[in-house]
Short mmCIF file of C-alpha atoms in Angstrom, two decimals:
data_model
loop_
_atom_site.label_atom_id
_atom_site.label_comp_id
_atom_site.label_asym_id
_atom_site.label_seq_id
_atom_site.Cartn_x
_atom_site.Cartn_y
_atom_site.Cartn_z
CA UNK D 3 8.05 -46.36 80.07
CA UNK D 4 8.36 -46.55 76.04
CA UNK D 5 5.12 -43.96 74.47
CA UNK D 6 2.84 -45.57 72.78
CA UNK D 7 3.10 -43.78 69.00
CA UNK D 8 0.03 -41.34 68.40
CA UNK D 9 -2.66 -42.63 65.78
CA UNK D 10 -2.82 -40.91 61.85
CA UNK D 11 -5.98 -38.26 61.72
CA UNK D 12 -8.62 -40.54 59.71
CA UNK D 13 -8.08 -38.10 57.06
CA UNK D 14 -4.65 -39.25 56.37
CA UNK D 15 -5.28 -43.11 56.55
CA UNK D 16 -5.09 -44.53 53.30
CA UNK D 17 -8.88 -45.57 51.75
CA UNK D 18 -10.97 -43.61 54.74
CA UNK D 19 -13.43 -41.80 53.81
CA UNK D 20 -12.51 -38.84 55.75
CA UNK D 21 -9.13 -38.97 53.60
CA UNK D 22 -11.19 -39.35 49.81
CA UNK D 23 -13.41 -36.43 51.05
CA UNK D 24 -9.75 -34.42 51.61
CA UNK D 25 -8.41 -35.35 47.91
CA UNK D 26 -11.72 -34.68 46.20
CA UNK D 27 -12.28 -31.19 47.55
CA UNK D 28 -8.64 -30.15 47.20
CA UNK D 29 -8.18 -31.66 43.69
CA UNK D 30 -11.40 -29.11 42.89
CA UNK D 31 -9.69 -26.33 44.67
CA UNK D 32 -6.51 -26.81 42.42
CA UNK D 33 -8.91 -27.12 38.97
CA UNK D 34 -10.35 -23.81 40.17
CA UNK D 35 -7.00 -21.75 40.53
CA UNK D 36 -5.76 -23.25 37.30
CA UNK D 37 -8.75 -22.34 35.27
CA UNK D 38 -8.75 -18.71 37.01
CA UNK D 39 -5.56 -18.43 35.75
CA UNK D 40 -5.71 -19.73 32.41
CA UNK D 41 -9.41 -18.23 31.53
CA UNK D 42 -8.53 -14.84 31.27
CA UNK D 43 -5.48 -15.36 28.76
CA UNK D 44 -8.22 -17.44 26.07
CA UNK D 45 -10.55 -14.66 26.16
CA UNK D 46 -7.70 -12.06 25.63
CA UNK D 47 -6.74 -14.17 22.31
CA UNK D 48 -10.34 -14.66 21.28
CA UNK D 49 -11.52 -10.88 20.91
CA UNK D 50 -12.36 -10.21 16.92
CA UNK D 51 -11.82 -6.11 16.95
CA UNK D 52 -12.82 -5.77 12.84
CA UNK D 53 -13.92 -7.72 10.16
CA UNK D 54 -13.77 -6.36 6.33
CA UNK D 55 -14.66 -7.65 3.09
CA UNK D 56 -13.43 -6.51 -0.29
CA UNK D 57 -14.85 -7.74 -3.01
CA UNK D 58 -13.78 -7.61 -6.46
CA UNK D 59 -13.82 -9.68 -10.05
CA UNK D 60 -9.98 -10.86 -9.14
CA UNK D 61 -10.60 -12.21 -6.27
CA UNK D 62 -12.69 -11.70 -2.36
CA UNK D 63 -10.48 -10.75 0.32
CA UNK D 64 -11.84 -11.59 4.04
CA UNK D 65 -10.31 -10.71 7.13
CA UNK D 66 -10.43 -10.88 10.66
CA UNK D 67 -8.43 -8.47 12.71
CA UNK D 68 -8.06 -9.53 16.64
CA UNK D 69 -5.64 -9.13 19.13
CA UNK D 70 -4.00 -12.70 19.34
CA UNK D 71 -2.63 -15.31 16.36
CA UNK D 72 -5.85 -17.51 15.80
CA UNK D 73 -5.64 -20.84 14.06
CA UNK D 74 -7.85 -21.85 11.21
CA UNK D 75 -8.41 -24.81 9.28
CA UNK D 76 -10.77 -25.01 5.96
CA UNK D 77 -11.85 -27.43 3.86
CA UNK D 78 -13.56 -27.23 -0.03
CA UNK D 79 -17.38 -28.51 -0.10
CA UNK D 80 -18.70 -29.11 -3.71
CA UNK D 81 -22.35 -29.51 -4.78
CA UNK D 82 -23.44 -26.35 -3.78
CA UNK D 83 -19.65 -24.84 -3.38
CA UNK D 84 -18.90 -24.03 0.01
CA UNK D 85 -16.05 -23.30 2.08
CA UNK D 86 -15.54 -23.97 6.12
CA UNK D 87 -13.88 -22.35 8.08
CA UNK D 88 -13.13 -23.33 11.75
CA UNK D 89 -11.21 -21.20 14.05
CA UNK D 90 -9.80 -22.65 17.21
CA UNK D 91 -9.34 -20.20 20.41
CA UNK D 92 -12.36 -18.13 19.97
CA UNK D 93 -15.90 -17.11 21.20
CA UNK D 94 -18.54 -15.71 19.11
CA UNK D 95 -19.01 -12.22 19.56
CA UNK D 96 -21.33 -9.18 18.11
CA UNK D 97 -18.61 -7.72 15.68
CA UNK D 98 -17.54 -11.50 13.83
CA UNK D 99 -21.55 -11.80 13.70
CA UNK D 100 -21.67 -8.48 11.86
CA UNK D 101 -19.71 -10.54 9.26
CA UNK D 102 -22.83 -11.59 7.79
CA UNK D 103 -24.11 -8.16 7.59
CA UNK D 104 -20.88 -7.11 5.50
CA UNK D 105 -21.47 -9.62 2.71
CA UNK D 106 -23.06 -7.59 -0.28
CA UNK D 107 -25.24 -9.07 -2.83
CA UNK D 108 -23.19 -8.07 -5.45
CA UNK D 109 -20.02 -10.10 -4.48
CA UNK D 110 -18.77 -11.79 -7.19
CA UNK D 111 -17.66 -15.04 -5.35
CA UNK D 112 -19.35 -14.99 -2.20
CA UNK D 113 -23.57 -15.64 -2.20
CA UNK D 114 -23.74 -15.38 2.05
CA UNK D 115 -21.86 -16.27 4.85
CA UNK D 116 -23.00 -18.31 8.07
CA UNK D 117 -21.92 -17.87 11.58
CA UNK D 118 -21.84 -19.86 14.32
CA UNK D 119 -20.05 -21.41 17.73
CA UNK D 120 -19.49 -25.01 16.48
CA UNK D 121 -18.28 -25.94 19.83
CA UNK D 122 -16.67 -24.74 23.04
CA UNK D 123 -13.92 -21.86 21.75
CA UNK D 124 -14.29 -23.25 17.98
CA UNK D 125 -16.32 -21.18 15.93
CA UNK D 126 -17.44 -22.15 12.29
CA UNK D 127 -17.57 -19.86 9.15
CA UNK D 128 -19.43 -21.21 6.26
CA UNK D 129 -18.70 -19.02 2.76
CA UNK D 130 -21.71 -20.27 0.51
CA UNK D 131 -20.26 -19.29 -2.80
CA UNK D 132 -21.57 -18.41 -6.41
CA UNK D 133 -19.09 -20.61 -8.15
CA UNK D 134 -15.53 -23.24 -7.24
CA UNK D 135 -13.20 -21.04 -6.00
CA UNK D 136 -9.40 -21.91 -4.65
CA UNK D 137 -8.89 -20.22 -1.27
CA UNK D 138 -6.22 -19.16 0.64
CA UNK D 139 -5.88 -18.90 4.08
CA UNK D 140 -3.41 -17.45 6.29
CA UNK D 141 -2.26 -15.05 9.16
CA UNK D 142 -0.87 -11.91 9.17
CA UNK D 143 1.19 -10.09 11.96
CA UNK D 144 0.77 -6.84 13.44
CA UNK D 145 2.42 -4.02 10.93
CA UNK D 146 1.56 0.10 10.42
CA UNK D 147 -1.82 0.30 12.43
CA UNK D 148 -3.37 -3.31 12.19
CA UNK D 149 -2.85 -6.19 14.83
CA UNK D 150 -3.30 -9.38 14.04
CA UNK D 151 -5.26 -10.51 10.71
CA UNK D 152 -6.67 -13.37 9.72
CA UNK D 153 -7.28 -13.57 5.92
CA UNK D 154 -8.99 -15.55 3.56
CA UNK D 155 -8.52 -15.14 -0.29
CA UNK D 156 -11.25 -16.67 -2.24
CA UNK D 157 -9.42 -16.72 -6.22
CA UNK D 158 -11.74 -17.99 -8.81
CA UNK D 159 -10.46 -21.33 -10.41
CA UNK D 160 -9.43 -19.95 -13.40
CA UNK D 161 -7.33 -16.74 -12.77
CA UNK D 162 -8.93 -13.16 -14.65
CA UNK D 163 -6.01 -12.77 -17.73
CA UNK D 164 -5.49 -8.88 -17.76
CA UNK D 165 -5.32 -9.22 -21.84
CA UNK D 166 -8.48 -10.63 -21.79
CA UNK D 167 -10.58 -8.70 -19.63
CA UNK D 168 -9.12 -5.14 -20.91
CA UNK D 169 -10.44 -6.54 -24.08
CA UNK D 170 -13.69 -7.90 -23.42
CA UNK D 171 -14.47 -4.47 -21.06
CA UNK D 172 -14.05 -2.13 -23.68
CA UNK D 173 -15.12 -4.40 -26.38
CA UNK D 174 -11.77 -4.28 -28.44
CA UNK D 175 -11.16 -6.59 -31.34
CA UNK D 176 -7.57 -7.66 -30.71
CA UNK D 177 -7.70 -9.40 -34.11
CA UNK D 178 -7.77 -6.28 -35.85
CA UNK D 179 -4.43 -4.46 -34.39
CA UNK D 180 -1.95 -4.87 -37.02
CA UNK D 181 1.31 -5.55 -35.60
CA UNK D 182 3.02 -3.36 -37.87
CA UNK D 183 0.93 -1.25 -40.62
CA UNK D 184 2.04 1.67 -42.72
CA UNK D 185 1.33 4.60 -41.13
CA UNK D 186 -1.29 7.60 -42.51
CA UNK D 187 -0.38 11.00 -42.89
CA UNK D 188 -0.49 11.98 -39.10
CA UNK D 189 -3.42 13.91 -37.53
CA UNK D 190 -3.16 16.40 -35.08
CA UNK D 191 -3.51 14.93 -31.37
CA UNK D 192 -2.30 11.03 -32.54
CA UNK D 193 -0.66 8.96 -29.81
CA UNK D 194 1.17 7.61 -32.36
CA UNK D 195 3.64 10.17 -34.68
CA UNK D 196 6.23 8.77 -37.49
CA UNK D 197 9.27 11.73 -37.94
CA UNK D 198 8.99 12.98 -34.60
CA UNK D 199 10.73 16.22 -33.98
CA UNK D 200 10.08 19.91 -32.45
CA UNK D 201 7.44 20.51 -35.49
CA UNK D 202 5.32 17.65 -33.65
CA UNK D 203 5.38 19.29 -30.15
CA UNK D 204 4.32 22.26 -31.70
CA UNK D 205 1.60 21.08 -33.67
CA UNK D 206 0.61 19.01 -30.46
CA UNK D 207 0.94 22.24 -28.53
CA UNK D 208 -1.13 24.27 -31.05
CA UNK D 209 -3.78 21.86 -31.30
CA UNK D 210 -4.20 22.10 -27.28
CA UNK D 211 -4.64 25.52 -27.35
CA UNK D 212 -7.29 25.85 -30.03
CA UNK D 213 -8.77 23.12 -27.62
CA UNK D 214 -8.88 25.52 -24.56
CA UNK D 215 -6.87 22.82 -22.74
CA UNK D 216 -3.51 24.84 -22.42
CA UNK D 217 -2.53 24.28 -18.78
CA UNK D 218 -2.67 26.73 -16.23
CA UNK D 219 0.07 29.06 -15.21
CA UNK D 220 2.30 28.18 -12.48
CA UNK D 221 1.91 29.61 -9.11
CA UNK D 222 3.84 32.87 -8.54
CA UNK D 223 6.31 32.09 -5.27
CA UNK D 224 6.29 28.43 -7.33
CA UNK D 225 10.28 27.99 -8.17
CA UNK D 226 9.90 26.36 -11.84
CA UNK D 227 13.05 24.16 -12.48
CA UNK D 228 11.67 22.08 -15.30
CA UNK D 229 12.85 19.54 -17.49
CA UNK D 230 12.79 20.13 -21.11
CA UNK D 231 12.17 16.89 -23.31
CA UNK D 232 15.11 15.36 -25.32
CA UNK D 233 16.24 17.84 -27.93
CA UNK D 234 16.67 14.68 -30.50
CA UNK D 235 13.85 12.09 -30.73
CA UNK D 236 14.79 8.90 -31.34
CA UNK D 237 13.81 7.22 -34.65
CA UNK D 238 10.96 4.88 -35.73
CA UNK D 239 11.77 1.93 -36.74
CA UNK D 240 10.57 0.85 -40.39
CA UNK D 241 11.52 4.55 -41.29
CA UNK D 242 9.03 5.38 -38.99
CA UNK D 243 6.48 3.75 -40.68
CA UNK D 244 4.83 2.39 -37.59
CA UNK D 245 1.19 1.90 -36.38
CA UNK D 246 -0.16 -0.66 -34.21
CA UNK D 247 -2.38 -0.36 -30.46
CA UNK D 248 -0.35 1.21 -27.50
CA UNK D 249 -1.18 0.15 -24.42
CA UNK D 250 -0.58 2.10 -21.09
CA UNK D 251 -0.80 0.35 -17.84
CA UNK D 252 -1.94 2.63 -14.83
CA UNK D 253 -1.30 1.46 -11.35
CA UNK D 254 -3.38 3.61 -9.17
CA UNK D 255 -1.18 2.87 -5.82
CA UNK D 256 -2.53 0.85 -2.35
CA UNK D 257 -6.08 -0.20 -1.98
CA UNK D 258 -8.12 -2.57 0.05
CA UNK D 259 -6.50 -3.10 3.21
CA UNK D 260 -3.59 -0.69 2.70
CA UNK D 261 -5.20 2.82 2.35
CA UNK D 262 -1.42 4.65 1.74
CA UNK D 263 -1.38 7.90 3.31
CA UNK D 264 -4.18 9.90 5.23
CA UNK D 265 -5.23 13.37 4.76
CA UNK D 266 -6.15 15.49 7.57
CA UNK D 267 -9.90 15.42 6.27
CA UNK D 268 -9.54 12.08 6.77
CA UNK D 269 -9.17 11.18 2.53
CA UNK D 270 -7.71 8.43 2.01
CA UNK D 271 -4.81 8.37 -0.73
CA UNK D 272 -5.90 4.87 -2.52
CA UNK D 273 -9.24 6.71 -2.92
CA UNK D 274 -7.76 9.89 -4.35
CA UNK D 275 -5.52 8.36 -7.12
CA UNK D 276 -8.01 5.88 -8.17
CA UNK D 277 -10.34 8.61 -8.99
CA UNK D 278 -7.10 10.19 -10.91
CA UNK D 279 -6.53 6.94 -12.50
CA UNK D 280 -9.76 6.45 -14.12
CA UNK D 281 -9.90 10.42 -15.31
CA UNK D 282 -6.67 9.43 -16.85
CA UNK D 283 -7.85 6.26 -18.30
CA UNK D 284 -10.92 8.13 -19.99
CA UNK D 285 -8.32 10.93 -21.72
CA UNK D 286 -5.93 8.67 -22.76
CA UNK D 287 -8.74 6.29 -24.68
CA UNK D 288 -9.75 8.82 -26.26
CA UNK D 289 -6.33 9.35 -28.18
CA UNK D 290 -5.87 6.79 -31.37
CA UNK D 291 -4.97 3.11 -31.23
CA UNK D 292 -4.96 4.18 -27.71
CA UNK D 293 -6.03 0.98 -24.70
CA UNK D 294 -5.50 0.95 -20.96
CA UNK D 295 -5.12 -1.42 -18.23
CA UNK D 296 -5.88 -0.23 -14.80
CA UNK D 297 -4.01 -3.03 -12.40
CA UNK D 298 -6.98 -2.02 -10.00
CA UNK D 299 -10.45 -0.28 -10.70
CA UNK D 300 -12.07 -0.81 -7.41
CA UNK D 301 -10.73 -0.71 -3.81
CA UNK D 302 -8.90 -3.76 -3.34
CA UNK D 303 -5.16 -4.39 -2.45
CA UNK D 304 -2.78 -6.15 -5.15
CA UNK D 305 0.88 -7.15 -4.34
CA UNK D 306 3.53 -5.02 -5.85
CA UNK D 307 4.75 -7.82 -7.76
CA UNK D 308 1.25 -8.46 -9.79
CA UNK D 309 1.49 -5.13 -10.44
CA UNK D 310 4.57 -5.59 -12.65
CA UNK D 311 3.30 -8.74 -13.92
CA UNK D 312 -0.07 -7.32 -15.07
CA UNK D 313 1.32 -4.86 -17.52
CA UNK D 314 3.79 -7.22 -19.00
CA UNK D 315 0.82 -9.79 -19.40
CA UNK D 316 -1.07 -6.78 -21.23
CA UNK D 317 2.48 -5.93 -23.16
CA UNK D 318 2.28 -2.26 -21.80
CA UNK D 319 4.36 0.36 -23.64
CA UNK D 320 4.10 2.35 -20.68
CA UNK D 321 3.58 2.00 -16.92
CA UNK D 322 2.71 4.87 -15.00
CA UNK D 323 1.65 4.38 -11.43
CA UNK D 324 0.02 7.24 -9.23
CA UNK D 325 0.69 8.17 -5.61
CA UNK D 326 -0.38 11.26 -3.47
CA UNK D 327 3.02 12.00 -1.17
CA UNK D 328 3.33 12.24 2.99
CA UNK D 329 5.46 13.81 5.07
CA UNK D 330 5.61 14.15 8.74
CA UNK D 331 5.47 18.27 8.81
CA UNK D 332 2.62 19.15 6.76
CA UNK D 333 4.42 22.30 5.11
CA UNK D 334 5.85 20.00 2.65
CA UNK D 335 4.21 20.29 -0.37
CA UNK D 336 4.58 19.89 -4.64
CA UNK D 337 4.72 17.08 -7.29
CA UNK D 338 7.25 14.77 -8.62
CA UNK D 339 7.91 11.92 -10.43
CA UNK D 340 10.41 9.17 -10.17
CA UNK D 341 11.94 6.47 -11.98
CA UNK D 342 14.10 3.09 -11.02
CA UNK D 343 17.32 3.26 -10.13
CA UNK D 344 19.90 0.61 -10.09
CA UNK D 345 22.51 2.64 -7.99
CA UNK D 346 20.56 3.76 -5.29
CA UNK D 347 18.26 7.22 -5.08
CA UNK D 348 19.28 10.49 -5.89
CA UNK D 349 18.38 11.66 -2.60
CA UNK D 350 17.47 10.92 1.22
CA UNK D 351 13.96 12.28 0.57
CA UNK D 352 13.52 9.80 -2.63
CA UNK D 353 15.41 6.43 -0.63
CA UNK D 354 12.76 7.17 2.58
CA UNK D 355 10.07 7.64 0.19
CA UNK D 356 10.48 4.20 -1.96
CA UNK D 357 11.33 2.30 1.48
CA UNK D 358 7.93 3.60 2.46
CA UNK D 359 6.25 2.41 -0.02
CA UNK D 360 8.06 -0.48 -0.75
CA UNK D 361 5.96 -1.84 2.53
CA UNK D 362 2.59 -1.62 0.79
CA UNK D 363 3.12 -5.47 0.77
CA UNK D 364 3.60 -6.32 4.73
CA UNK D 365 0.73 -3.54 5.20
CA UNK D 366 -1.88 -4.69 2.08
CA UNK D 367 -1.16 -8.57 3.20
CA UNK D 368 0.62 -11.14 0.78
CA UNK D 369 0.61 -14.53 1.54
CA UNK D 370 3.94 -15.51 1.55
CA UNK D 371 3.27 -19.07 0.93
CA UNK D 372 2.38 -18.84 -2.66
CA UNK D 373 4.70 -15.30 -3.30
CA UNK D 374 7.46 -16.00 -5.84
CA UNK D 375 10.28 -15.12 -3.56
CA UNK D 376 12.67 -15.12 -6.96
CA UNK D 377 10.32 -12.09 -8.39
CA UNK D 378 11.89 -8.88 -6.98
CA UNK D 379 15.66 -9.83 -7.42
CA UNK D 380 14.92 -11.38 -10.75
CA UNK D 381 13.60 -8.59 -12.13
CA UNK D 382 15.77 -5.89 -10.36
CA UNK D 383 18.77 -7.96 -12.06
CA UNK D 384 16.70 -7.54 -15.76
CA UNK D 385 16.11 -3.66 -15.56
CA UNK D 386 18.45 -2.64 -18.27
CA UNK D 387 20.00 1.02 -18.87
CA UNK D 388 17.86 1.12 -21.75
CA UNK D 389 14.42 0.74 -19.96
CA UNK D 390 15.99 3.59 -17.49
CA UNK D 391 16.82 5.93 -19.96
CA UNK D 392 13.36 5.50 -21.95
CA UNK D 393 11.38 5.85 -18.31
CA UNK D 394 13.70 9.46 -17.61
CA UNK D 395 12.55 10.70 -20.83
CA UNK D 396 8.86 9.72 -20.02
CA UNK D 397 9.29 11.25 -16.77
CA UNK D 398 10.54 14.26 -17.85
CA UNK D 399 8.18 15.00 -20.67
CA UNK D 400 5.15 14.28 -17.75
CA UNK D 401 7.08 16.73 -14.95
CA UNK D 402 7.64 19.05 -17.62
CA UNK D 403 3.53 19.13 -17.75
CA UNK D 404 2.51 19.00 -14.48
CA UNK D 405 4.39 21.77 -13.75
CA UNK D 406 2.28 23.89 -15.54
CA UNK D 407 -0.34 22.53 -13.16
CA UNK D 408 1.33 22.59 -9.95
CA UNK D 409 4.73 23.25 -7.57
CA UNK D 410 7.07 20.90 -8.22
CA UNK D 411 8.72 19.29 -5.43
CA UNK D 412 12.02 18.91 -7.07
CA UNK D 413 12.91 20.11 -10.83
CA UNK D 414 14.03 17.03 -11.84
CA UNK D 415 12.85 13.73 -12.21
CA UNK D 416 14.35 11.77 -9.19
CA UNK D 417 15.40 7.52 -8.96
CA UNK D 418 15.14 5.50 -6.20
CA UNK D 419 14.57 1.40 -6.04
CA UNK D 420 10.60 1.29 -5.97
CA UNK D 421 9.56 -2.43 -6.62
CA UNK D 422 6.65 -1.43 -8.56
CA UNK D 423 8.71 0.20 -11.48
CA UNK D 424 10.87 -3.18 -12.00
CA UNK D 425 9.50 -4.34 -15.24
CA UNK D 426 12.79 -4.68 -16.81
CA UNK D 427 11.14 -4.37 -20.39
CA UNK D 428 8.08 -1.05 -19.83
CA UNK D 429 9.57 2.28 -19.57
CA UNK D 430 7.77 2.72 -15.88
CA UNK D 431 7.27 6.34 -13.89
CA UNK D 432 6.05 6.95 -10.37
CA UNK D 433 4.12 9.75 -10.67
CA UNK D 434 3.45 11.60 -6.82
CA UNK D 435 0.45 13.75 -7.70
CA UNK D 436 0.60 16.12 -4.76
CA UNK D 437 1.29 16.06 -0.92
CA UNK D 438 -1.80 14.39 1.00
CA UNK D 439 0.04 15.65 4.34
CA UNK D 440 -0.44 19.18 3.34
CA UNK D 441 -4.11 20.93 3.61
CA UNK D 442 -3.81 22.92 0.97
CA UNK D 443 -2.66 20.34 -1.18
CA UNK D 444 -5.10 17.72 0.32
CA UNK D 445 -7.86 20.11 -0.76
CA UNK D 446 -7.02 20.20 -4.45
CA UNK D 447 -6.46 16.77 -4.47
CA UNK D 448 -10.29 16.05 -3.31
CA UNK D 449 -11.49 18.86 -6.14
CA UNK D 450 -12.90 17.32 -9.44
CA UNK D 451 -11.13 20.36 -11.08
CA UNK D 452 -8.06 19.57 -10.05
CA UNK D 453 -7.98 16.03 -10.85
CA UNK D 454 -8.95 16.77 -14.17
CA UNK D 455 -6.37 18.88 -15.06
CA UNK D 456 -3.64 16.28 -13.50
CA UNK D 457 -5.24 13.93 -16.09
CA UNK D 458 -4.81 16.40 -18.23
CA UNK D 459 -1.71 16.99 -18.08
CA UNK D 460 -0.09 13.73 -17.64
CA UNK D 461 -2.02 12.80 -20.80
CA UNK D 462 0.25 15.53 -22.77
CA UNK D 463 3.27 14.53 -21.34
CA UNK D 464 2.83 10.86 -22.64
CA UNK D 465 1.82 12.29 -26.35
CA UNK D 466 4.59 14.39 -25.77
CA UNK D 467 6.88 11.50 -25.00
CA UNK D 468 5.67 9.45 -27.76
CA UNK D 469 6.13 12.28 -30.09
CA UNK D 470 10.17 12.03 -29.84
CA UNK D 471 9.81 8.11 -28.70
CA UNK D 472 7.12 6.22 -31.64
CA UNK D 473 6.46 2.79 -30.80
CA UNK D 474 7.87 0.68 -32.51
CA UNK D 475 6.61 -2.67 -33.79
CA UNK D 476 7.13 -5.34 -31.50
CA UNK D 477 6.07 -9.14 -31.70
CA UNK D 478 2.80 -10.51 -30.77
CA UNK D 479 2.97 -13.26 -27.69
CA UNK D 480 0.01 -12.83 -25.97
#
């Protein structure tokens, strides 16, 4: 006798209600497990770990350091200026509300900032500004000790010329610098010297002493390999009837988000030779138809390229840029300078050393969306033998003085390929002050005394270099 065939469960009959009950509750079961899974991987990417701000006349940097790649869009508001900011993937938290906090009064660009959680995982920054500015917004990826960074550049609309505002800070008159003017009888201590020769050093030399600024001996277990300056200077043009304004870029290294090497103590080296910088700046002002540029004079970061392109803006006769050394053992110790090379560096210690800080651009953050990616080989391929040569004999006429001061690392000035000393038309040095890594060294670093008497002496190796090397006239096209 033929079974008769067993009924579906009312669950399982199509439009019951037992069956719609089934669906509902395990179409909620499979939300749940999918939003278990998924919610823990948004909040991973929407912790903000650090915020900073860095303000400064060229331009506000912002950023946001987190641990996942966030997504931003922005958009220009006019009538009060304003910019918005939304960033997708994340929940407002205590440290991105410290923001606010972080925001000084004296910013040049930014007035305040407002924070808020526009809407589920979107949160909204509004900049309220002091004047138009033209932003720039992008990510950076993890490099050195930083994770991911957000940043936003706020550039005022009309870029800060370097010409312009060395001028207008020390209240210059560039219409009064002569180009080329026939030169008076020269004075002891001028920058600028007609018939150069070993007469000049001494009378430089003398005039020091009498001044009571005759460096200090070198240290006793100090080997002392120095250079000696070029036995024949080089003559003026116009029979060396040449005056006009020299100007001397300084490039105090790092800054802003790339602090360069730490000290034990904790001292930061951006801090250290920006302190150096300005001690230099002050000496060498005070020296006849004398100007400087700094290419920073506050703690903010600027790309290795704008350094170049600041002191050819400012038609620097000389760049000199400052650095305090590191080294993995902290025994290592002493000065030196260095100068471009073209051939590759003189030794293992000078190649690590300009690789290492060749990365001050991946660590201080450029945005490579608006970086001339042309720059570096352009002017790598313009660095003539003649702007080598004229940066050895600056760099040997400044080792030769700091030795007086200091150990020197090496007894001769060294090459390597740093990026910063690429303008292919500035005799350009690399000056490492001391090593950071070292306590001892670290200590005099951080002493007022000490970084006086590095001014000091860096300020007679430039007379001294300009004693066998006038400058000669040049035209006018800035």
């Amino acid at each position: 006798m033929p079974r008769t065939p067993a009924l579906p469960p009312d669950s399982l009959i199509p439009g019951s209600p037992q069956r719609r009950t089934v669906l509902k509750a395990g179409g909620t079961l499979l939300l749940s497990v999918l939003g278990a899974g998924l919610a823990p991987s948004s909040a991973r990417a929407a912790q903000i770990m650090a915020v900073r701000v860095w303000p400064a006349d060229e331009y506000t940097r912002i950023t946001l350091e987190n641990d996942g790649d966030l997504k931003a869009t922005h958009l220009m508001l006019a009538n009060p200026p304003r910019l918005v900011v939304d960033i997708d993937g994340l929940s407002l938290n205590e440290t991105l509300k410290s923001l606010v906090a972080k925001v000084e009064s004296n910013d040049p660009y930014i007035e305040h900032v407002r924070v808020a959680q526009n809407r589920p995982n979107v949160v909204r920054l509004v900049f309220d500004l002091k004047e138009e500015v033209k932003p720039q917004v992008f990510n950076l990826a993890p490099v050195a000790g930083y994770k991911h960074r957000l940043i936003f550049d706020l550039y005022p609309v009309r870029a800060v010329d370097p010409l312009a505002a060395m001028i207008k800070k020390e209240n210059w008159s560039d219409s009064g610098v002569p180009a080329a003017t026939p030169t008076p009888a020269p004075q002891p201590g001028d920058a600028t010297i007609g018939k150069a020769g070993p007469d000049a050093i001494a009378r430089l030399e003398a005039d020091a002493a009498r001044a009571g600024s005759t460096p200090a001996q070198p240290q006793p277990s100090a080997p002392q390999s120095q250079p000696q300056p070029p036995t024949q200077p080089r003559p003026a043009g116009n029979g060396g009837k040449v005056a006009r304004m020299v100007t001397i870029a300084l490039d105090p290294g790092h800054g802003g988000e790339d602090p360069g090497a730490t000290g034990a103590t904790g001292v930061h080296e951006k801090d250290i030779v920006l302190a150096v910088a300005k001690r230099l700046k002050g000496k060498l002002e005070e020296l006849p138809n004398t100007r400087v540029m700094l290419t920073r004079d506050a703690d903010f970061f600027v790309p290795l390229g704008q350094r170049v392109e600041k002191a050819r803006k400012v038609q620097a006769d000389l760049f000199v840029s400052i650095h305090a050394d590191a080294f993995i053992q902290p025994s290592a110790r002493g000065s030196s300078v260095f100068v471009l090379s073209e051939k590759g560096a003189t030794s293992s210690a000078a190649r690590w050393l300009a690789n290492d800080q060749n990365k001050a651009d991946l660590i201080g953050g450029v945005n490579l969306g608006t970086q001339d990616k042309q720059l570096a080989s352009v002017l790598f391929d313009l660095s003539t033998t003649a702007q080598i040569n004229d940066s050895m004999k600056l760099g040997k006429a400044v080792l030769s003085e700091i030795g007086g001061i200091n150990r020197l690392h090496k007894g001769a000035v060294e090459q390597a390929g740093f990026a910063v000393l690429k303008a292919p038309d500035i005799p350009s040095i690399l000056v490492e002050t001391a090593f950071i890594s070292n306590p001892e060294e670290e200590a005099r670093l951080k002493d007022d005394a000490y970084q006086n008497q590095l001014a000091d002496a860096i300020t007679k190796g430039i007379k001294r270099y300009f004693a066998y090397n006038p400058p000669l006239a040049k035209g006018r096209t800035a």
